[in-house]
Amino acid sequence: MVLNASDSAVTGLRPVIGLTTYLQQAKSGIWDKRAAFLPGIYLEGVTLAGGIPALLPPQPVDADIADRILDRIDGLIVTGGRDVDPSSYGHDPHPTTDEPDCGRDVWEFALIGAALRRRLPVLGICRGAQVLNVALGGTLHQHLPDIVGHARHQQGNAVFGTSSIRAVAGSRLAGLIGADTTAQCYHHQAIDRLGDGLVVSARDTDGVIEAVEMPGDDFVLAVQWHPEETLDDLRVFAGLVDAARAYTTERVDL
């Protein structure tokens, strides 16, 4: 297992990591009800990296609610899911774009805004990278096959594709994973125009943006791939958990 960040991530203070969730119809046994849920592999990634996972389901939100939630966590992961509503970045929907989940969009925009104001460590995963970019005024390519000419980034039927990722030298991401890695991808959209304050920290062999971050001391990183699908390599999760541990230690010391 590759842990890194600091290999002490499974010792000492275990920070609480909030993870956003789905809220949609779901079946479990005889029940078929609207439910908040998240694939358990995300929780395993946080736990194995030394954190305590806490689920943050979509809900009616205002600035006070977002702040009260963030008062009680040490780091935030904005997880995967359906496409961001194109109207939130001024575009008409592409025929392949998912029916929007506006409630989840608004919830995650509020959490990201509040997290950035308080300098809370943030990790975006797949949709989470797109939400972060749009929250900061960026735009998305709505259908990558129109841009790169193939559908290998999202093969369909829950089959993940493998992409070769090259990190930008000197970036926070490169400090976590090194110069390059292979990654499990399942996305037909990607970042187009960067949001304010973000820089590209990785691309794949097609030139598609696969990671963005904010320069500086605050941990704000988002990857377009799915690090939870390869839990033998915890470096991305460990980076977030280490940053959350430092954040909450500093908060307690104050």
Tab-separated table of C-alpha atoms in Angstrom:
chain	number	residue	atom	x	y	z
A	1	MET	CA	0.000	0.000	0.000
A	2	VAL	CA	1.322	3.459	-0.930
A	3	LEU	CA	0.400	5.994	1.746
A	4	ASN	CA	2.921	8.852	1.694
A	5	ALA	CA	1.972	12.509	2.377
A	6	SER	CA	3.318	11.654	5.799
A	7	ASP	CA	3.407	7.969	6.563
A	8	SER	CA	2.267	8.923	10.043
A	9	ALA	CA	-1.195	9.655	8.642
A	10	VAL	CA	-2.637	6.595	10.380
A	11	THR	CA	-1.320	7.699	13.769
A	12	GLY	CA	-2.097	10.585	16.088
A	13	LEU	CA	-5.074	12.865	15.676
A	14	ARG	CA	-7.682	11.522	13.258
A	15	PRO	CA	-9.343	14.509	11.581
A	16	VAL	CA	-13.012	14.474	10.586
A	17	ILE	CA	-13.454	14.567	6.814
A	18	GLY	CA	-16.843	15.566	5.407
A	19	LEU	CA	-17.842	13.911	2.134
A	20	THR	CA	-20.721	15.105	-0.025
A	21	THR	CA	-23.263	12.496	-1.124
A	22	TYR	CA	-25.937	11.647	-3.611
A	23	LEU	CA	-29.614	12.211	-2.790
A	24	GLN	CA	-31.765	10.190	-5.162
A	25	GLN	CA	-33.939	7.121	-5.551
A	26	ALA	CA	-32.166	3.986	-4.348
A	27	LYS	CA	-33.054	0.323	-3.820
A	28	SER	CA	-32.010	-1.702	-0.775
A	29	GLY	CA	-33.645	-5.062	-0.201
A	30	ILE	CA	-37.415	-4.578	-0.352
A	31	TRP	CA	-37.090	-0.790	-0.094
A	32	ASP	CA	-37.062	1.630	-3.012
A	33	LYS	CA	-36.858	5.106	-1.562
A	34	ARG	CA	-35.190	8.462	-1.994
A	35	ALA	CA	-31.962	8.185	-0.031
A	36	ALA	CA	-28.664	9.913	0.725
A	37	PHE	CA	-25.755	7.588	-0.041
A	38	LEU	CA	-22.156	7.339	-1.193
A	39	PRO	CA	-20.157	4.331	-2.400
A	40	GLY	CA	-18.366	2.849	0.606
A	41	ILE	CA	-15.001	2.892	-1.156
A	42	TYR	CA	-14.765	6.660	-0.540
A	43	LEU	CA	-15.160	6.029	3.180
A	44	GLU	CA	-12.501	3.321	3.058
A	45	GLY	CA	-10.069	5.728	1.417
A	46	VAL	CA	-10.530	8.310	4.165
A	47	THR	CA	-10.358	5.704	6.945
A	48	LEU	CA	-7.246	3.991	5.587
A	49	ALA	CA	-5.536	7.381	5.227
A	50	GLY	CA	-6.165	8.131	8.898
A	51	GLY	CA	-9.337	10.224	8.797
A	52	ILE	CA	-12.852	9.883	10.177
A	53	PRO	CA	-15.457	10.070	7.374
A	54	ALA	CA	-18.713	11.998	7.887
A	55	LEU	CA	-21.439	12.155	5.225
A	56	LEU	CA	-22.851	15.535	4.136
A	57	PRO	CA	-26.091	14.917	2.198
A	58	PRO	CA	-27.637	17.636	0.016
A	59	GLN	CA	-30.114	19.797	1.922
A	60	PRO	CA	-31.629	23.280	1.943
A	61	VAL	CA	-28.730	25.615	2.535
A	62	ASP	CA	-27.814	29.138	3.483
A	63	ALA	CA	-24.530	30.651	4.638
A	64	ASP	CA	-25.261	29.843	8.284
A	65	ILE	CA	-25.975	26.163	7.595
A	66	ALA	CA	-22.794	25.730	5.543
A	67	ASP	CA	-20.694	27.423	8.217
A	68	ARG	CA	-22.199	25.363	11.049
A	69	ILE	CA	-21.464	22.154	9.147
A	70	LEU	CA	-17.876	23.203	8.468
A	71	ASP	CA	-17.378	24.178	12.113
A	72	ARG	CA	-17.554	20.465	12.865
A	73	ILE	CA	-15.215	19.024	10.231
A	74	ASP	CA	-11.513	19.380	9.484
A	75	GLY	CA	-11.486	18.754	5.743
A	76	LEU	CA	-13.955	18.502	2.839
A	77	ILE	CA	-14.192	16.056	-0.071
A	78	VAL	CA	-16.575	16.931	-2.896
A	79	THR	CA	-17.294	13.564	-4.487
A	80	GLY	CA	-18.330	12.194	-7.869
A	81	GLY	CA	-21.805	12.141	-9.355
A	82	ARG	CA	-23.912	13.493	-12.184
A	83	ASP	CA	-23.015	16.444	-14.409
A	84	VAL	CA	-23.101	20.002	-13.090
A	85	ASP	CA	-26.020	22.086	-14.388
A	86	PRO	CA	-24.634	23.919	-17.465
A	87	SER	CA	-26.737	27.000	-16.665
A	88	SER	CA	-24.471	27.544	-13.644
A	89	TYR	CA	-21.643	28.409	-16.033
A	90	GLY	CA	-23.758	30.110	-18.693
A	91	HIS	CA	-24.042	27.270	-21.231
A	92	ASP	CA	-26.970	25.469	-22.814
A	93	PRO	CA	-27.062	21.717	-22.126
A	94	HIS	CA	-25.404	19.312	-24.545
A	95	PRO	CA	-27.658	16.390	-25.595
A	96	THR	CA	-25.492	14.003	-23.553
A	97	THR	CA	-25.466	16.086	-20.360
A	98	ASP	CA	-27.258	14.599	-17.357
A	99	GLU	CA	-30.513	16.023	-16.079
A	100	PRO	CA	-29.218	18.443	-13.451
A	101	ASP	CA	-29.409	17.883	-9.718
A	102	CYS	CA	-29.697	21.558	-8.850
A	103	GLY	CA	-30.155	20.904	-5.136
A	104	ARG	CA	-26.841	19.094	-4.923
A	105	ASP	CA	-25.113	21.738	-7.057
A	106	VAL	CA	-26.266	24.570	-4.793
A	107	TRP	CA	-25.314	22.619	-1.653
A	108	GLU	CA	-21.803	21.890	-2.882
A	109	PHE	CA	-21.258	25.431	-4.176
A	110	ALA	CA	-22.173	26.709	-0.697
A	111	LEU	CA	-19.839	24.257	1.045
A	112	ILE	CA	-16.943	25.112	-1.261
A	113	GLY	CA	-17.459	28.854	-0.832
A	114	ALA	CA	-17.557	28.569	2.945
A	115	ALA	CA	-14.587	26.176	3.003
A	116	LEU	CA	-12.422	28.503	0.940
A	117	ARG	CA	-13.295	31.498	3.117
A	118	ARG	CA	-12.106	29.667	6.224
A	119	ARG	CA	-9.151	28.015	4.435
A	120	LEU	CA	-10.446	24.518	5.161
A	121	PRO	CA	-8.608	21.779	3.214
A	122	VAL	CA	-10.621	20.758	0.138
A	123	LEU	CA	-10.309	17.786	-2.224
A	124	GLY	CA	-12.516	17.457	-5.301
A	125	ILE	CA	-12.956	14.088	-7.022
A	126	CYS	CA	-14.284	13.829	-10.611
A	127	ARG	CA	-17.554	15.817	-10.453
A	128	GLY	CA	-15.977	17.510	-7.420
A	129	ALA	CA	-13.232	18.939	-9.633
A	130	GLN	CA	-15.870	20.311	-11.989
A	131	VAL	CA	-17.943	21.765	-9.125
A	132	LEU	CA	-14.863	23.543	-7.735
A	133	ASN	CA	-14.007	24.975	-11.139
A	134	VAL	CA	-17.550	26.209	-11.798
A	135	ALA	CA	-17.887	27.602	-8.260
A	136	LEU	CA	-14.878	29.787	-9.055
A	137	GLY	CA	-16.271	31.045	-12.359
A	138	GLY	CA	-14.858	28.445	-14.751
A	139	THR	CA	-16.549	26.446	-17.493
A	140	LEU	CA	-16.673	22.819	-18.653
A	141	HIS	CA	-16.401	20.836	-21.857
A	142	GLN	CA	-19.750	19.057	-21.768
A	143	HIS	CA	-18.797	16.074	-23.939
A	144	LEU	CA	-15.151	15.073	-24.311
A	145	PRO	CA	-15.627	12.874	-27.399
A	146	ASP	CA	-16.456	16.097	-29.265
A	147	ILE	CA	-13.053	17.456	-28.195
A	148	VAL	CA	-10.685	14.476	-28.272
A	149	GLY	CA	-12.469	12.207	-30.761
A	150	HIS	CA	-12.933	9.119	-28.570
A	151	ALA	CA	-14.886	7.890	-25.533
A	152	ARG	CA	-12.045	6.244	-23.570
A	153	HIS	CA	-12.490	8.638	-20.632
A	154	GLN	CA	-15.963	7.186	-20.023
A	155	GLN	CA	-16.505	3.790	-21.607
A	156	GLY	CA	-19.956	3.332	-20.087
A	157	ASN	CA	-21.614	0.489	-18.157
A	158	ALA	CA	-19.598	1.354	-15.022
A	159	VAL	CA	-16.321	0.319	-16.705
A	160	PHE	CA	-13.462	2.602	-15.673
A	161	GLY	CA	-10.872	3.610	-18.221
A	162	THR	CA	-7.173	3.915	-17.420
A	163	SER	CA	-5.472	7.219	-18.204
A	164	SER	CA	-1.816	8.187	-18.025
A	165	ILE	CA	-1.533	11.344	-15.939
A	166	ARG	CA	1.438	13.724	-15.922
A	167	ALA	CA	1.667	16.162	-13.029
A	168	VAL	CA	2.998	19.690	-13.445
A	169	ALA	CA	6.459	19.971	-11.898
A	170	GLY	CA	6.457	21.902	-8.643
A	171	SER	CA	2.715	21.513	-8.088
A	172	ARG	CA	1.146	20.270	-4.866
A	173	LEU	CA	-0.102	17.249	-6.778
A	174	ALA	CA	3.409	16.391	-8.014
A	175	GLY	CA	4.572	16.552	-4.399
A	176	LEU	CA	1.990	13.874	-3.571
A	177	ILE	CA	2.129	11.487	-6.542
A	178	GLY	CA	5.404	12.304	-8.298
A	179	ALA	CA	5.803	13.136	-11.968
A	180	ASP	CA	3.182	10.750	-13.323
A	181	THR	CA	0.672	8.066	-12.489
A	182	THR	CA	-1.996	5.892	-14.040
A	183	ALA	CA	-5.538	6.690	-12.974
A	184	GLN	CA	-9.035	5.241	-13.118
A	185	CYS	CA	-11.289	7.630	-15.041
A	186	TYR	CA	-15.020	7.760	-15.681
A	187	HIS	CA	-15.919	11.190	-17.023
A	188	HIS	CA	-17.344	12.471	-20.281
A	189	GLN	CA	-16.891	16.100	-19.198
A	190	ALA	CA	-13.803	18.045	-18.176
A	191	ILE	CA	-12.584	21.506	-17.231
A	192	ASP	CA	-12.458	24.035	-20.054
A	193	ARG	CA	-11.817	27.608	-18.832
A	194	LEU	CA	-10.177	27.650	-15.419
A	195	GLY	CA	-11.951	29.140	-12.428
A	196	ASP	CA	-10.430	32.146	-10.673
A	197	GLY	CA	-7.342	31.285	-8.641
A	198	LEU	CA	-6.940	27.756	-10.010
A	199	VAL	CA	-3.948	26.427	-11.929
A	200	VAL	CA	-3.582	23.193	-13.874
A	201	SER	CA	-1.605	20.579	-11.961
A	202	ALA	CA	-2.018	17.572	-14.305
A	203	ARG	CA	-3.074	16.602	-17.811
A	204	ASP	CA	-3.482	13.268	-19.557
A	205	THR	CA	-1.973	12.200	-22.868
A	206	ASP	CA	-4.861	13.854	-24.760
A	207	GLY	CA	-4.117	17.188	-23.069
A	208	VAL	CA	-7.305	16.962	-20.996
A	209	ILE	CA	-7.036	18.740	-17.629
A	210	GLU	CA	-6.973	15.972	-15.009
A	211	ALA	CA	-6.167	18.021	-11.894
A	212	VAL	CA	-6.305	21.617	-10.683
A	213	GLU	CA	-5.202	23.286	-7.477
A	214	MET	CA	-4.779	26.638	-5.770
A	215	PRO	CA	-1.171	27.749	-5.334
A	216	GLY	CA	-0.080	28.704	-1.825
A	217	ASP	CA	-0.238	27.198	1.618
A	218	ASP	CA	-3.915	26.153	1.647
A	219	PHE	CA	-4.739	22.613	0.510
A	220	VAL	CA	-7.186	23.042	-2.383
A	221	LEU	CA	-6.772	20.217	-4.898
A	222	ALA	CA	-9.160	18.548	-7.316
A	223	VAL	CA	-8.572	15.513	-9.511
A	224	GLN	CA	-10.716	14.461	-12.447
A	225	TRP	CA	-9.987	10.792	-11.854
A	226	HIS	CA	-11.163	8.424	-9.097
A	227	PRO	CA	-8.424	7.794	-6.495
A	228	GLU	CA	-10.913	5.805	-4.398
A	229	GLU	CA	-10.821	3.099	-7.085
A	230	THR	CA	-7.171	2.296	-6.328
A	231	LEU	CA	-6.905	2.052	-2.548
A	232	ASP	CA	-3.494	0.425	-2.763
A	233	ASP	CA	-2.335	4.014	-3.433
A	234	LEU	CA	-3.623	6.419	-0.768
A	235	ARG	CA	-1.391	9.381	-1.583
A	236	VAL	CA	-4.173	11.760	-2.614
A	237	PHE	CA	-6.355	10.851	0.385
A	238	ALA	CA	-3.337	11.005	2.703
A	239	GLY	CA	-2.507	14.492	1.444
A	240	LEU	CA	-5.979	15.741	2.314
A	241	VAL	CA	-6.023	13.985	5.695
A	242	ASP	CA	-2.590	15.381	6.626
A	243	ALA	CA	-3.713	18.895	5.662
A	244	ALA	CA	-6.900	18.461	7.711
A	245	ARG	CA	-4.885	17.269	10.704
A	246	ALA	CA	-2.651	20.348	10.497
A	247	TYR	CA	-5.699	22.601	10.063
A	248	THR	CA	-7.528	21.312	13.109
A	249	THR	CA	-4.354	21.223	15.242
A	250	GLU	CA	-3.778	24.887	14.446
A	251	ARG	CA	-7.442	25.658	15.176
A	252	VAL	CA	-7.229	23.966	18.584
A	253	ASP	CA	-3.979	25.775	19.413
A	254	LEU	CA	-5.650	29.113	18.707
